[in-house]
């Protein structure tokens, strides 16, 4: 599963996977909530973003904002800005409810700590000098640097 998969396609894939006894895992599309993904049989959810959405008392508003935003850097910036709102509006009750649902449905949450570590500690100016940078298209490298700069703003 991936983040930009349309809602209808997500549930169609979930249904087919269930019929064929195939477990499915991955990102939760922005059009689907973490609780809906768990109820649909998704075995693991990558990254913390959908769980943070699901535990916010403003989940519905935040999701509408994200869906209404164009794909690309604009959406990345909005999502980054929403992290603070999600943390500030964290609902312990929603978190408990979601945790119980995950346990009942055998849904695992994979926080992808390596990615979080990179956002927290990688300095963007080092990316250009990285040995692997020559294999990455310039536009992609620039989008990574912009994203890292955004996370540096959150840290400070």
mmCIF file of C-alpha atoms in Angstrom:
data_model
loop_
_atom_site.group_PDB
_atom_site.id
_atom_site.type_symbol
_atom_site.label_atom_id
_atom_site.label_comp_id
_atom_site.label_asym_id
_atom_site.label_seq_id
_atom_site.Cartn_x
_atom_site.Cartn_y
_atom_site.Cartn_z
ATOM 1 C CA UNK A 1 0.000 0.000 0.000
ATOM 2 C CA UNK A 2 1.133 3.546 -0.582
ATOM 3 C CA UNK A 3 0.219 7.049 0.613
ATOM 4 C CA UNK A 4 -1.439 8.382 -2.542
ATOM 5 C CA UNK A 5 -3.527 5.327 -3.358
ATOM 6 C CA UNK A 6 -7.171 6.383 -3.879
ATOM 7 C CA UNK A 7 -9.595 5.313 -1.149
ATOM 8 C CA UNK A 8 -11.659 3.055 -3.434
ATOM 9 C CA UNK A 9 -8.553 1.298 -4.758
ATOM 10 C CA UNK A 10 -7.254 0.769 -1.222
ATOM 11 C CA UNK A 11 -10.419 -0.976 -0.052
ATOM 12 C CA UNK A 12 -10.632 -3.016 -3.270
ATOM 13 C CA UNK A 13 -7.061 -4.239 -2.732
ATOM 14 C CA UNK A 14 -7.785 -4.956 0.931
ATOM 15 C CA UNK A 15 -10.855 -6.979 -0.033
ATOM 16 C CA UNK A 16 -8.980 -9.014 -2.647
ATOM 17 C CA UNK A 17 -6.091 -9.643 -0.259
ATOM 18 C CA UNK A 18 -8.539 -10.883 2.375
ATOM 19 C CA UNK A 19 -10.307 -13.189 -0.129
ATOM 20 C CA UNK A 20 -6.982 -14.674 -1.223
ATOM 21 C CA UNK A 21 -5.548 -14.889 2.294
ATOM 22 C CA UNK A 22 -2.689 -12.533 1.447
ATOM 23 C CA UNK A 23 -1.537 -10.244 4.260
ATOM 24 C CA UNK A 24 -1.016 -6.636 3.214
ATOM 25 C CA UNK A 25 1.210 -4.003 4.765
ATOM 26 C CA UNK A 26 2.616 -0.560 4.016
ATOM 27 C CA UNK A 27 1.704 3.079 4.150
ATOM 28 C CA UNK A 28 -1.853 4.160 4.859
ATOM 29 C CA UNK A 29 -3.224 6.364 2.070
ATOM 30 C CA UNK A 30 -4.096 9.903 3.150
ATOM 31 C CA UNK A 31 -7.721 9.157 2.220
ATOM 32 C CA UNK A 32 -7.955 6.325 4.792
ATOM 33 C CA UNK A 33 -7.648 6.543 8.578
ATOM 34 C CA UNK A 34 -5.384 4.269 10.605
ATOM 35 C CA UNK A 35 -8.429 2.709 12.272
ATOM 36 C CA UNK A 36 -10.021 2.008 8.876
ATOM 37 C CA UNK A 37 -6.773 0.409 7.703
ATOM 38 C CA UNK A 38 -6.645 -1.821 10.762
ATOM 39 C CA UNK A 39 -10.305 -2.796 10.365
ATOM 40 C CA UNK A 40 -9.634 -3.591 6.681
ATOM 41 C CA UNK A 41 -6.980 -6.091 7.746
ATOM 42 C CA UNK A 42 -3.754 -4.170 7.155
ATOM 43 C CA UNK A 43 -1.110 -6.064 9.140
ATOM 44 C CA UNK A 44 1.404 -3.260 9.572
ATOM 45 C CA UNK A 45 1.367 0.490 9.158
ATOM 46 C CA UNK A 46 4.602 2.176 8.133
ATOM 47 C CA UNK A 47 5.714 5.416 9.795
ATOM 48 C CA UNK A 48 4.038 7.302 12.623
ATOM 49 C CA UNK A 49 2.199 9.921 10.569
ATOM 50 C CA UNK A 50 -1.148 8.118 10.269
ATOM 51 C CA UNK A 51 -1.058 7.143 13.924
ATOM 52 C CA UNK A 52 -0.388 10.764 14.893
ATOM 53 C CA UNK A 53 -3.349 11.829 12.749
ATOM 54 C CA UNK A 54 -5.552 9.188 14.375
ATOM 55 C CA UNK A 55 -4.587 10.293 17.888
ATOM 56 C CA UNK A 56 -5.284 13.983 17.289
ATOM 57 C CA UNK A 57 -8.519 15.562 18.457
ATOM 58 C CA UNK A 58 -8.357 17.478 15.145
ATOM 59 C CA UNK A 59 -7.894 14.403 12.937
ATOM 60 C CA UNK A 60 -10.774 15.215 10.604
ATOM 61 C CA UNK A 61 -9.729 18.850 10.031
ATOM 62 C CA UNK A 62 -6.075 17.951 9.509
ATOM 63 C CA UNK A 63 -6.921 15.206 7.022
ATOM 64 C CA UNK A 64 -9.216 17.530 5.039
ATOM 65 C CA UNK A 65 -6.406 20.109 4.843
ATOM 66 C CA UNK A 66 -3.960 17.495 3.612
ATOM 67 C CA UNK A 67 -6.319 16.070 0.985
ATOM 68 C CA UNK A 68 -7.089 19.577 -0.299
ATOM 69 C CA UNK A 69 -3.403 20.400 -0.754
ATOM 70 C CA UNK A 70 -1.617 19.775 -4.026
ATOM 71 C CA UNK A 71 0.761 16.846 -4.273
ATOM 72 C CA UNK A 72 4.472 17.522 -3.881
ATOM 73 C CA UNK A 73 6.491 19.985 -1.865
ATOM 74 C CA UNK A 74 3.418 21.992 -0.829
ATOM 75 C CA UNK A 75 1.872 18.878 0.710
ATOM 76 C CA UNK A 76 5.189 17.957 2.365
ATOM 77 C CA UNK A 77 5.389 21.417 3.943
ATOM 78 C CA UNK A 78 1.795 21.208 5.186
ATOM 79 C CA UNK A 79 2.378 17.756 6.639
ATOM 80 C CA UNK A 80 5.496 18.960 8.411
ATOM 81 C CA UNK A 81 3.583 21.946 9.825
ATOM 82 C CA UNK A 82 0.776 19.649 10.939
ATOM 83 C CA UNK A 83 3.135 17.593 13.127
ATOM 84 C CA UNK A 84 3.163 20.291 15.804
ATOM 85 C CA UNK A 85 -0.633 20.528 15.699
ATOM 86 C CA UNK A 86 -0.950 16.732 15.967
ATOM 87 C CA UNK A 87 1.344 16.678 18.992
ATOM 88 C CA UNK A 88 -0.444 19.637 20.611
ATOM 89 C CA UNK A 89 -3.876 18.016 20.072
ATOM 90 C CA UNK A 90 -2.859 14.482 21.094
ATOM 91 C CA UNK A 91 -5.804 12.659 22.692
ATOM 92 C CA UNK A 92 -4.909 9.927 25.138
ATOM 93 C CA UNK A 93 -8.422 8.476 24.766
ATOM 94 C CA UNK A 94 -8.084 8.240 20.971
ATOM 95 C CA UNK A 95 -4.641 6.660 21.398
ATOM 96 C CA UNK A 96 -6.013 4.018 23.796
ATOM 97 C CA UNK A 97 -8.912 3.237 21.462
ATOM 98 C CA UNK A 98 -6.587 2.917 18.464
ATOM 99 C CA UNK A 99 -4.134 0.761 20.434
ATOM 100 C CA UNK A 100 -6.923 -1.614 21.460
ATOM 101 C CA UNK A 101 -8.103 -1.828 17.851
ATOM 102 C CA UNK A 102 -4.570 -2.564 16.630
ATOM 103 C CA UNK A 103 -4.230 -5.329 19.240
ATOM 104 C CA UNK A 104 -7.610 -6.860 18.350
ATOM 105 C CA UNK A 105 -6.856 -6.768 14.612
ATOM 106 C CA UNK A 106 -3.205 -7.817 14.962
ATOM 107 C CA UNK A 107 -2.064 -4.595 13.275
ATOM 108 C CA UNK A 108 1.528 -3.595 13.921
ATOM 109 C CA UNK A 109 2.788 -0.031 13.805
ATOM 110 C CA UNK A 110 6.283 0.356 12.316
ATOM 111 C CA UNK A 111 7.674 3.757 13.325
ATOM 112 C CA UNK A 112 10.634 3.533 10.918
ATOM 113 C CA UNK A 113 13.011 4.958 13.485
ATOM 114 C CA UNK A 114 15.880 5.176 11.005
ATOM 115 C CA UNK A 115 13.908 7.722 8.977
ATOM 116 C CA UNK A 116 13.051 9.673 12.126
ATOM 117 C CA UNK A 117 16.730 9.640 13.121
ATOM 118 C CA UNK A 118 17.677 11.043 9.722
ATOM 119 C CA UNK A 119 15.115 13.830 10.017
ATOM 120 C CA UNK A 120 16.390 14.657 13.491
ATOM 121 C CA UNK A 121 20.136 14.511 12.952
ATOM 122 C CA UNK A 122 21.153 14.672 9.294
ATOM 123 C CA UNK A 123 22.368 18.070 8.243
ATOM 124 C CA UNK A 124 21.127 18.902 4.732
ATOM 125 C CA UNK A 125 24.385 20.479 3.626
ATOM 126 C CA UNK A 126 26.066 17.071 3.853
ATOM 127 C CA UNK A 127 23.781 15.459 1.290
ATOM 128 C CA UNK A 128 25.490 17.004 -1.742
ATOM 129 C CA UNK A 129 28.840 15.632 -0.561
ATOM 130 C CA UNK A 130 27.515 12.158 0.178
ATOM 131 C CA UNK A 131 29.072 9.433 -2.026
ATOM 132 C CA UNK A 132 25.616 8.240 -3.080
ATOM 133 C CA UNK A 133 24.391 11.715 -4.080
ATOM 134 C CA UNK A 134 25.685 11.321 -7.628
ATOM 135 C CA UNK A 135 23.079 8.580 -8.196
ATOM 136 C CA UNK A 136 20.153 10.740 -7.077
ATOM 137 C CA UNK A 137 18.442 13.120 -9.538
ATOM 138 C CA UNK A 138 19.146 16.758 -8.637
ATOM 139 C CA UNK A 139 15.434 17.551 -8.218
ATOM 140 C CA UNK A 140 15.019 14.665 -5.753
ATOM 141 C CA UNK A 141 18.116 15.701 -3.809
ATOM 142 C CA UNK A 142 16.813 19.267 -3.562
ATOM 143 C CA UNK A 143 13.423 18.038 -2.286
ATOM 144 C CA UNK A 144 15.202 15.989 0.400
ATOM 145 C CA UNK A 145 17.236 19.013 1.446
ATOM 146 C CA UNK A 146 14.092 21.147 1.615
ATOM 147 C CA UNK A 147 12.397 18.498 3.754
ATOM 148 C CA UNK A 148 15.386 18.254 6.107
ATOM 149 C CA UNK A 149 15.528 22.039 6.417
ATOM 150 C CA UNK A 150 11.859 21.963 7.422
ATOM 151 C CA UNK A 151 12.529 19.402 10.132
ATOM 152 C CA UNK A 152 15.452 21.484 11.385
ATOM 153 C CA UNK A 153 12.959 24.335 11.893
ATOM 154 C CA UNK A 154 10.746 22.032 13.979
ATOM 155 C CA UNK A 155 13.737 21.007 16.120
ATOM 156 C CA UNK A 156 14.696 24.599 16.912
#
